[in-house]
PDB file of C-alpha atoms in Angstrom:
ATOM      1  CA  MET A   1       8.856  -4.976 -13.444  1.00 88.00           C
ATOM      2  CA  ASP A   2       9.238  -8.307 -15.232  1.00 92.00           C
ATOM      3  CA  ILE A   3       8.664 -11.561 -13.372  1.00 93.00           C
ATOM      4  CA  LEU A   4      12.203 -12.905 -13.938  1.00 95.00           C
ATOM      5  CA  THR A   5      13.863  -9.900 -12.293  1.00 97.00           C
ATOM      6  CA  HIS A   6      11.340 -10.122  -9.445  1.00 97.00           C
ATOM      7  CA  ALA A   7      12.206 -13.807  -9.027  1.00 97.00           C
ATOM      8  CA  ILE A   8      15.964 -13.332  -8.827  1.00 97.00           C
ATOM      9  CA  SER A   9      15.540 -10.338  -6.502  1.00 98.00           C
ATOM     10  CA  GLY A  10      13.929 -12.749  -4.045  1.00 98.00           C
ATOM     11  CA  VAL A  11      16.767 -15.232  -4.556  1.00 98.00           C
ATOM     12  CA  ALA A  12      19.282 -12.428  -3.941  1.00 98.00           C
ATOM     13  CA  ILE A  13      17.641 -11.730  -0.582  1.00 98.00           C
ATOM     14  CA  ALA A  14      17.750 -15.440   0.244  1.00 98.00           C
ATOM     15  CA  SER A  15      21.416 -15.742  -0.745  1.00 97.00           C
ATOM     16  CA  CYS A  16      22.102 -13.204   1.997  1.00 97.00           C
ATOM     17  CA  THR A  17      19.709 -14.419   4.725  1.00 97.00           C
ATOM     18  CA  SER A  18      20.925 -18.011   4.312  1.00 95.00           C
ATOM     19  CA  THR A  19      24.345 -16.955   5.619  1.00 94.00           C
ATOM     20  CA  PHE A  20      22.803 -15.927   8.957  1.00 93.00           C
ATOM     21  CA  THR A  21      22.269 -19.613   9.737  1.00 90.00           C
ATOM     22  CA  LYS A  22      24.298 -22.742   9.148  1.00 84.00           C
ATOM     23  CA  PRO A  23      21.908 -24.828   7.070  1.00 79.00           C
ATOM     24  CA  SER A  24      22.677 -28.008   5.201  1.00 86.00           C
ATOM     25  CA  VAL A  25      22.737 -27.900   1.415  1.00 89.00           C
ATOM     26  CA  LYS A  26      19.087 -28.990   1.475  1.00 90.00           C
ATOM     27  CA  GLY A  27      18.255 -26.305   4.037  1.00 89.00           C
ATOM     28  CA  LYS A  28      19.964 -23.623   1.964  1.00 93.00           C
ATOM     29  CA  CYS A  29      18.037 -24.717  -1.117  1.00 95.00           C
ATOM     30  CA  LYS A  30      14.817 -24.367   0.881  1.00 94.00           C
ATOM     31  CA  ILE A  31      15.730 -20.829   1.885  1.00 96.00           C
ATOM     32  CA  LEU A  32      16.528 -19.954  -1.732  1.00 97.00           C
ATOM     33  CA  ALA A  33      13.215 -21.479  -2.819  1.00 97.00           C
ATOM     34  CA  ILE A  34      11.339 -19.435  -0.217  1.00 97.00           C
ATOM     35  CA  GLY A  35      13.095 -16.316  -1.503  1.00 98.00           C
ATOM     36  CA  LEU A  36      12.081 -17.180  -5.062  1.00 98.00           C
ATOM     37  CA  ILE A  37       8.447 -17.651  -4.021  1.00 97.00           C
ATOM     38  CA  GLY A  38       8.445 -14.403  -2.057  1.00 98.00           C
ATOM     39  CA  GLY A  39       9.905 -12.590  -5.043  1.00 98.00           C
ATOM     40  CA  ILE A  40       7.157 -13.621  -7.456  1.00 97.00           C
ATOM     41  CA  LEU A  41       4.085 -14.160  -5.262  1.00 97.00           C
ATOM     42  CA  PRO A  42       2.836 -10.518  -5.199  1.00 97.00           C
ATOM     43  CA  ASP A  43       2.038 -10.853  -8.893  1.00 97.00           C
ATOM     44  CA  ILE A  44      -0.486 -13.582  -8.165  1.00 96.00           C
ATOM     45  CA  ASP A  45      -3.018 -10.758  -8.525  1.00 95.00           C
ATOM     46  CA  ALA A  46      -2.221 -10.699 -12.260  1.00 95.00           C
ATOM     47  CA  ILE A  47      -4.192 -13.945 -12.581  1.00 96.00           C
ATOM     48  CA  SER A  48      -7.189 -11.852 -13.638  1.00 96.00           C
ATOM     49  CA  MET A  49      -5.485 -11.573 -17.070  1.00 94.00           C
ATOM     50  CA  TRP A  50      -5.695 -15.370 -17.460  1.00 94.00           C
ATOM     51  CA  SER A  51      -7.836 -16.204 -20.501  1.00 93.00           C
ATOM     52  CA  LYS A  52     -10.094 -18.512 -18.448  1.00 95.00           C
ATOM     53  CA  PHE A  53     -10.351 -16.244 -15.412  1.00 95.00           C
ATOM     54  CA  ASP A  54     -13.925 -15.085 -16.111  1.00 95.00           C
ATOM     55  CA  SER A  55     -15.299 -18.601 -16.636  1.00 94.00           C
ATOM     56  CA  THR A  56     -13.563 -20.031 -13.565  1.00 96.00           C
ATOM     57  CA  ILE A  57     -12.612 -17.725 -10.699  1.00 96.00           C
ATOM     58  CA  GLY A  58     -14.827 -14.865 -11.847  1.00 95.00           C
ATOM     59  CA  HIS A  59     -17.820 -17.168 -12.149  1.00 95.00           C
ATOM     60  CA  LEU A  60     -17.095 -18.984  -8.877  1.00 95.00           C
ATOM     61  CA  PHE A  61     -16.975 -15.787  -6.820  1.00 95.00           C
ATOM     62  CA  ASN A  62     -19.519 -13.890  -8.917  1.00 95.00           C
ATOM     63  CA  LEU A  63     -17.074 -11.024  -9.432  1.00 95.00           C
ATOM     64  CA  PRO A  64     -18.573  -7.712 -10.625  1.00 94.00           C
ATOM     65  CA  ALA A  65     -16.345  -7.217 -13.668  1.00 95.00           C
ATOM     66  CA  SER A  66     -14.286  -9.091 -16.237  1.00 96.00           C
ATOM     67  CA  GLY A  67     -10.711 -10.074 -15.489  1.00 95.00           C
ATOM     68  CA  LYS A  68      -9.237  -7.428 -17.775  1.00 94.00           C
ATOM     69  CA  ILE A  69     -11.230  -4.686 -16.057  1.00 96.00           C
ATOM     70  CA  ILE A  70     -10.388  -6.051 -12.609  1.00 96.00           C
ATOM     71  CA  TYR A  71      -6.682  -6.067 -13.491  1.00 95.00           C
ATOM     72  CA  SER A  72      -6.590  -2.329 -14.206  1.00 93.00           C
ATOM     73  CA  SER A  73      -9.043  -1.316 -11.482  1.00 94.00           C
ATOM     74  CA  LYS A  74      -8.707  -0.786  -7.740  1.00 94.00           C
ATOM     75  CA  TYR A  75     -10.611  -3.696  -6.235  1.00 96.00           C
ATOM     76  CA  TRP A  76      -8.727  -5.160  -3.297  1.00 96.00           C
ATOM     77  CA  TYR A  77      -7.870  -8.162  -5.474  1.00 95.00           C
ATOM     78  CA  SER A  78      -6.780  -6.081  -8.500  1.00 96.00           C
ATOM     79  CA  HIS A  79      -3.184  -5.917  -9.673  1.00 96.00           C
ATOM     80  CA  HIS A  80      -1.008  -3.666  -7.443  1.00 96.00           C
ATOM     81  CA  ALA A  81      -3.646  -3.744  -4.682  1.00 97.00           C
ATOM     82  CA  PHE A  82      -3.725  -5.933  -1.517  1.00 97.00           C
ATOM     83  CA  PHE A  83      -1.106  -8.404  -2.742  1.00 98.00           C
ATOM     84  CA  HIS A  84       1.299  -5.507  -3.289  1.00 98.00           C
ATOM     85  CA  SER A  85       1.139  -4.378   0.347  1.00 98.00           C
ATOM     86  CA  LEU A  86       3.146  -4.760   3.543  1.00 98.00           C
ATOM     87  CA  LEU A  87       0.153  -6.370   5.220  1.00 98.00           C
ATOM     88  CA  ALA A  88      -0.024  -9.078   2.568  1.00 98.00           C
ATOM     89  CA  SER A  89       3.661  -9.898   2.993  1.00 98.00           C
ATOM     90  CA  VAL A  90       3.242 -10.520   6.718  1.00 97.00           C
ATOM     91  CA  CYS A  91      -0.090 -12.364   6.465  1.00 97.00           C
ATOM     92  CA  ILE A  92       1.080 -14.695   3.702  1.00 97.00           C
ATOM     93  CA  GLY A  93       4.446 -15.180   5.409  1.00 96.00           C
ATOM     94  CA  LEU A  94       2.770 -16.230   8.655  1.00 95.00           C
ATOM     95  CA  PHE A  95       0.429 -18.510   6.719  1.00 94.00           C
ATOM     96  CA  ILE A  96       3.388 -20.262   5.090  1.00 92.00           C
ATOM     97  CA  LEU A  97       5.074 -20.594   8.496  1.00 91.00           C
ATOM     98  CA  LEU A  98       1.856 -22.154   9.831  1.00 90.00           C
ATOM     99  CA  LEU A  99       1.840 -24.662   6.972  1.00 89.00           C
ATOM    100  CA  ILE A 100       5.446 -25.592   7.752  1.00 86.00           C
ATOM    101  CA  TYR A 101       4.520 -26.009  11.432  1.00 85.00           C
ATOM    102  CA  LEU A 102       1.555 -28.264  10.650  1.00 85.00           C
ATOM    103  CA  SER A 103       3.725 -30.330   8.322  1.00 82.00           C
ATOM    104  CA  ASN A 104       6.346 -30.762  11.053  1.00 77.00           C
ATOM    105  CA  PHE A 105       3.701 -31.417  13.712  1.00 72.00           C
ATOM    106  CA  LYS A 106       2.424 -34.459  11.799  1.00 71.00           C
ATOM    107  CA  SER A 107       5.818 -36.149  12.066  1.00 72.00           C
ATOM    108  CA  ASN A 108       6.771 -34.794  15.501  1.00 71.00           C
ATOM    109  CA  LYS A 109       3.819 -33.988  17.757  1.00 69.00           C
ATOM    110  CA  THR A 110       6.090 -33.308  20.733  1.00 72.00           C
ATOM    111  CA  LEU A 111       7.948 -30.483  18.968  1.00 71.00           C
ATOM    112  CA  PRO A 112       7.856 -27.369  21.221  1.00 78.00           C
ATOM    113  CA  THR A 113       6.491 -24.273  19.496  1.00 79.00           C
ATOM    114  CA  THR A 114       9.417 -22.123  20.620  1.00 83.00           C
ATOM    115  CA  THR A 115      11.917 -24.628  19.204  1.00 80.00           C
ATOM    116  CA  PHE A 116      10.034 -24.672  15.914  1.00 83.00           C
ATOM    117  CA  ILE A 117       9.979 -20.873  15.667  1.00 85.00           C
ATOM    118  CA  LYS A 118      13.708 -20.562  16.405  1.00 85.00           C
ATOM    119  CA  SER A 119      14.632 -23.096  13.725  1.00 84.00           C
ATOM    120  CA  ASN A 120      12.178 -21.858  11.072  1.00 88.00           C
ATOM    121  CA  VAL A 121      11.921 -18.087  11.575  1.00 93.00           C
ATOM    122  CA  ILE A 122      14.587 -17.703   8.861  1.00 94.00           C
ATOM    123  CA  TYR A 123      11.981 -18.803   6.325  1.00 95.00           C
ATOM    124  CA  LEU A 124       9.533 -16.134   7.471  1.00 95.00           C
ATOM    125  CA  ILE A 125      12.203 -13.421   7.415  1.00 97.00           C
ATOM    126  CA  THR A 126      13.426 -14.494   3.975  1.00 97.00           C
ATOM    127  CA  PHE A 127       9.923 -14.615   2.532  1.00 98.00           C
ATOM    128  CA  VAL A 128       8.902 -11.208   3.864  1.00 98.00           C
ATOM    129  CA  LEU A 129      12.136  -9.517   2.738  1.00 98.00           C
ATOM    130  CA  ALA A 130      11.878 -11.136  -0.712  1.00 98.00           C
ATOM    131  CA  TYR A 131       8.272  -9.959  -0.915  1.00 98.00           C
ATOM    132  CA  TRP A 132       9.397  -6.426  -0.035  1.00 98.00           C
ATOM    133  CA  ALA A 133      12.066  -6.650  -2.746  1.00 98.00           C
ATOM    134  CA  HIS A 134       9.268  -7.239  -5.244  1.00 98.00           C
ATOM    135  CA  LEU A 135       7.347  -4.222  -3.964  1.00 98.00           C
ATOM    136  CA  ALA A 136      10.480  -2.082  -4.124  1.00 97.00           C
ATOM    137  CA  GLY A 137      11.018  -3.182  -7.711  1.00 97.00           C
ATOM    138  CA  ASP A 138       7.533  -1.997  -8.677  1.00 97.00           C
ATOM    139  CA  LEU A 139       7.833   1.458  -7.107  1.00 97.00           C
ATOM    140  CA  PRO A 140       9.873   3.079  -9.914  1.00 96.00           C
ATOM    141  CA  THR A 141       7.725   1.613 -12.722  1.00 95.00           C
ATOM    142  CA  PRO A 142       4.983   3.646 -14.496  1.00 93.00           C
ATOM    143  CA  SER A 143       1.885   4.668 -12.539  1.00 91.00           C
ATOM    144  CA  SER A 144      -0.470   3.303 -15.203  1.00 88.00           C
ATOM    145  CA  SER A 145      -4.128   3.114 -14.110  1.00 87.00           C
ATOM    146  CA  TRP A 146      -3.285   2.368 -10.463  1.00 92.00           C
ATOM    147  CA  GLY A 147      -1.038   5.308  -9.607  1.00 92.00           C
ATOM    148  CA  GLY A 148       1.522   3.024  -7.972  1.00 94.00           C
ATOM    149  CA  ILE A 149       1.005   0.146  -5.518  1.00 97.00           C
ATOM    150  CA  ALA A 150      -1.213  -0.165  -2.441  1.00 97.00           C
ATOM    151  CA  PHE A 151       1.848  -0.356  -0.186  1.00 97.00           C
ATOM    152  CA  PHE A 152      -0.083   0.557   2.969  1.00 97.00           C
ATOM    153  CA  TRP A 153      -3.296  -1.341   2.184  1.00 96.00           C
ATOM    154  CA  PRO A 154      -6.077  -1.075   3.433  1.00 94.00           C
ATOM    155  CA  SER A 155      -5.260   2.604   2.961  1.00 94.00           C
ATOM    156  CA  GLY A 156      -6.551   3.763  -0.403  1.00 91.00           C
ATOM    157  CA  ASN A 157      -3.392   5.771  -1.033  1.00 95.00           C
ATOM    158  CA  TYR A 158      -1.174   4.237  -3.688  1.00 96.00           C
ATOM    159  CA  ILE A 159       2.532   5.070  -3.730  1.00 96.00           C
ATOM    160  CA  GLY A 160       5.220   4.729  -6.377  1.00 95.00           C
ATOM    161  CA  GLY A 161       4.455   4.787 -10.061  1.00 92.00           C
ATOM    162  CA  TYR A 162       7.394   7.126 -10.569  1.00 94.00           C
ATOM    163  CA  GLY A 163       7.988   6.087 -14.173  1.00 93.00           C
ATOM    164  CA  LYS A 164      11.766   6.052 -13.765  1.00 95.00           C
ATOM    165  CA  ILE A 165      12.035   2.633 -15.446  1.00 96.00           C
ATOM    166  CA  TRP A 166       9.961   0.738 -17.994  1.00 94.00           C
ATOM    167  CA  TRP A 167       8.016  -2.407 -17.108  1.00 93.00           C
ATOM    168  CA  TRP A 168      10.723  -4.624 -18.621  1.00 91.00           C
ATOM    169  CA  ASN A 169      13.991  -4.451 -20.619  1.00 93.00           C
ATOM    170  CA  ASN A 170      15.837  -3.506 -17.408  1.00 96.00           C
ATOM    171  CA  TYR A 171      18.812  -5.708 -18.273  1.00 96.00           C
ATOM    172  CA  ASP A 172      21.263  -3.661 -16.205  1.00 97.00           C
ATOM    173  CA  ILE A 173      19.244  -4.211 -13.035  1.00 98.00           C
ATOM    174  CA  PHE A 174      18.868  -7.912 -13.815  1.00 97.00           C
ATOM    175  CA  LEU A 175      22.633  -8.313 -14.268  1.00 98.00           C
ATOM    176  CA  LEU A 176      23.447  -6.487 -11.024  1.00 98.00           C
ATOM    177  CA  ILE A 177      21.089  -8.730  -9.069  1.00 98.00           C
ATOM    178  CA  LEU A 178      22.408 -11.860 -10.769  1.00 98.00           C
ATOM    179  CA  LEU A 179      25.992 -10.853  -9.955  1.00 98.00           C
ATOM    180  CA  SER A 180      25.115 -10.339  -6.278  1.00 98.00           C
ATOM    181  CA  ILE A 181      23.601 -13.841  -6.135  1.00 98.00           C
ATOM    182  CA  ILE A 182      26.711 -15.410  -7.636  1.00 97.00           C
ATOM    183  CA  ILE A 183      28.987 -13.554  -5.211  1.00 97.00           C
ATOM    184  CA  ASN A 184      26.865 -14.301  -2.144  1.00 96.00           C
ATOM    185  CA  LEU A 185      26.549 -17.991  -2.979  1.00 95.00           C
ATOM    186  CA  THR A 186      30.309 -18.195  -3.451  1.00 94.00           C
ATOM    187  CA  ILE A 187      31.345 -16.243  -0.347  1.00 89.00           C
ATOM    188  CA  PRO A 188      30.549 -19.012   2.226  1.00 84.00           C
ATOM    189  CA  VAL A 189      33.014 -21.291   0.419  1.00 82.00           C
ATOM    190  CA  PHE A 190      35.889 -18.943   1.231  1.00 84.00           C
ATOM    191  CA  ILE A 191      34.657 -16.987   4.261  1.00 83.00           C
ATOM    192  CA  ARG A 192      32.979 -18.746   7.173  1.00 79.00           C
ATOM    193  CA  GLU A 193      33.308 -16.580  10.259  1.00 82.00           C
ATOM    194  CA  LYS A 194      31.993 -13.236   9.017  1.00 88.00           C
ATOM    195  CA  ARG A 195      30.119 -14.359   5.930  1.00 91.00           C
ATOM    196  CA  LYS A 196      26.812 -12.795   7.010  1.00 93.00           C
ATOM    197  CA  TYR A 197      28.458  -9.378   7.229  1.00 94.00           C
ATOM    198  CA  VAL A 198      30.103  -9.735   3.833  1.00 95.00           C
ATOM    199  CA  THR A 199      26.910 -10.921   2.100  1.00 96.00           C
ATOM    200  CA  THR A 200      24.981  -8.055   3.701  1.00 96.00           C
ATOM    201  CA  ILE A 201      27.543  -5.587   2.351  1.00 97.00           C
ATOM    202  CA  VAL A 202      27.313  -7.149  -1.121  1.00 97.00           C
ATOM    203  CA  LEU A 203      23.517  -6.932  -1.089  1.00 97.00           C
ATOM    204  CA  SER A 204      23.610  -3.341   0.200  1.00 98.00           C
ATOM    205  CA  LEU A 205      26.066  -2.273  -2.498  1.00 98.00           C
ATOM    206  CA  THR A 206      23.861  -3.931  -5.108  1.00 98.00           C
ATOM    207  CA  LEU A 207      20.858  -1.935  -3.920  1.00 97.00           C
ATOM    208  CA  ILE A 208      22.895   1.278  -4.083  1.00 97.00           C
ATOM    209  CA  LEU A 209      24.070   0.512  -7.625  1.00 98.00           C
ATOM    210  CA  ILE A 210      20.519  -0.327  -8.710  1.00 97.00           C
ATOM    211  CA  SER A 211      19.281   2.946  -7.240  1.00 97.00           C
ATOM    212  CA  ILE A 212      21.961   4.823  -9.184  1.00 96.00           C
ATOM    213  CA  GLN A 213      20.994   3.049 -12.399  1.00 96.00           C
ATOM    214  CA  ILE A 214      17.305   3.788 -11.887  1.00 96.00           C
ATOM    215  CA  ASN A 215      17.919   7.465 -11.262  1.00 94.00           C
ATOM    216  CA  ASN A 216      20.235   7.829 -14.239  1.00 92.00           C
ATOM    217  CA  ARG A 217      17.609   6.916 -16.833  1.00 92.00           C
ATOM    218  CA  GLU A 218      17.298   9.635 -19.463  1.00 90.00           C
ATOM    219  CA  TYR A 219      13.635   9.081 -20.298  1.00 90.00           C
ATOM    220  CA  ASN A 220      10.419   9.507 -18.323  1.00 90.00           C
ATOM    221  CA  TYR A 221       8.348   6.331 -18.690  1.00 90.00           C
ATOM    222  CA  ASN A 222       5.289   7.507 -16.823  1.00 86.00           C
ATOM    223  CA  TYR A 223       1.766   7.296 -18.129  1.00 78.00           C
ATOM    224  CA  SER A 224      -1.596   7.015 -16.409  1.00 65.00           C
ATOM    225  CA  THR A 225      -4.506   5.642 -18.422  1.00 62.00           C
ATOM    226  CA  SER A 226      -3.405   6.425 -21.972  1.00 58.00           C
ATOM    227  CA  LYS A 227      -1.116   3.962 -23.719  1.00 63.00           C
ATOM    228  CA  GLY A 228      -0.593   6.142 -26.777  1.00 66.00           C
ATOM    229  CA  GLN A 229       3.155   6.343 -26.136  1.00 79.00           C
ATOM    230  CA  TYR A 230       3.510   2.669 -25.168  1.00 81.00           C
ATOM    231  CA  ALA A 231       5.472   1.611 -28.274  1.00 83.00           C
ATOM    232  CA  GLU A 232       7.699   4.690 -28.005  1.00 86.00           C
ATOM    233  CA  MET A 233       8.497   3.961 -24.354  1.00 89.00           C
ATOM    234  CA  GLU A 234       9.259   0.350 -25.180  1.00 90.00           C
ATOM    235  CA  GLN A 235      11.739   1.444 -27.836  1.00 91.00           C
ATOM    236  CA  LYS A 236      13.277   4.092 -25.581  1.00 92.00           C
ATOM    237  CA  SER A 237      13.874   1.507 -22.858  1.00 94.00           C
ATOM    238  CA  LYS A 238      15.815  -0.644 -25.325  1.00 94.00           C
ATOM    239  CA  GLU A 239      17.838   2.331 -26.516  1.00 95.00           C
ATOM    240  CA  GLU A 240      18.723   3.173 -22.916  1.00 95.00           C
ATOM    241  CA  GLN A 241      19.893  -0.370 -22.283  1.00 96.00           C
ATOM    242  CA  LYS A 242      22.103  -0.213 -25.366  1.00 96.00           C
ATOM    243  CA  ARG A 243      23.568   3.061 -24.051  1.00 95.00           C
ATOM    244  CA  ILE A 244      24.162   1.592 -20.583  1.00 95.00           C
ATOM    245  CA  LEU A 245      25.455  -1.871 -21.515  1.00 96.00           C
ATOM    246  CA  GLY A 246      27.150  -1.175 -24.822  1.00 96.00           C
ATOM    247  CA  ASN A 247      26.262  -2.813 -28.121  1.00 95.00           C
ATOM    248  CA  LYS A 248      27.861  -6.206 -27.480  1.00 96.00           C
ATOM    249  CA  LEU A 249      26.448  -6.933 -24.023  1.00 97.00           C
ATOM    250  CA  TYR A 250      23.111  -5.482 -25.069  1.00 96.00           C
ATOM    251  CA  SER A 251      22.969  -7.840 -28.067  1.00 96.00           C
ATOM    252  CA  TYR A 252      23.540 -10.833 -25.760  1.00 96.00           C
ATOM    253  CA  MET A 253      20.772  -9.707 -23.415  1.00 95.00           C
ATOM    254  CA  ALA A 254      18.400  -8.947 -26.290  1.00 93.00           C
ATOM    255  CA  TRP A 255      19.058 -12.477 -27.619  1.00 94.00           C
ATOM    256  CA  PHE A 256      18.338 -13.929 -24.167  1.00 93.00           C
ATOM    257  CA  ASP A 257      15.206 -11.796 -23.932  1.00 91.00           C
ATOM    258  CA  GLY A 258      14.044 -13.130 -27.286  1.00 89.00           C
ATOM    259  CA  LYS A 259      14.261 -16.693 -25.960  1.00 89.00           C
ATOM    260  CA  MET A 260      11.913 -15.947 -23.075  1.00 86.00           C
ATOM    261  CA  LYS A 261       8.247 -16.934 -23.363  1.00 83.00           C
ATOM    262  CA  PHE A 262       7.251 -13.927 -21.273  1.00 81.00           C
ATOM    263  CA  TYR A 263       8.107 -10.224 -21.112  1.00 78.00           C
ATOM    264  CA  PHE A 264      11.667  -9.643 -19.867  1.00 70.00           C
TER     265      PHE A 264
END
């Protein structure tokens, strides 16, 4: 799935989790930022496609293959491998929490650990859930050379790769997530007492609607190692979006897509 949809999926999670606390505006922005980071961080393993990867990281660690080969392979640091696992979400989440603790400890060395955990656990929860949202978004994409994602790493079994949606052009999913963010950021203005329940319902309904949209695609986008049908699948994904959104809304989204400097 495209990086923009991954990013806002993390923000959508954060827009919900932030209502389980009573943060200041600054605190809420931090939670949203953590959600954003959690939503995009799994794709850090795509760095092997960086044009200077071989001469920098590859050379530094004496990696056995070029970045392009690593990307499509099943090394633990390949795309869809360790960084697309439950274990990675927890490990990285705890690491970020540790960094926050050390940062706070410098300014307040008498801060009890239990007090710190109670006031900052929301960041860990938000990050992990946003990370999982990214993994969930990758499950229905094509299997490609990986056969899914290494969800239960270090197990060598990859799951997902169902080919129900294309890598990008999923404008309907993007719009549903964006709408949920807008609603959940607005709800606390009007509802204070039970806002966490309402935002949870909004997020849950969004997930249900996304699931319906994914399962109502009319084309199978799956492929393994051959990319012979790549252009055809790309075109089919656009045709499906036009069918789902209608010509007018589709034209707006296609225009927006054209303004992006990355695949959307």
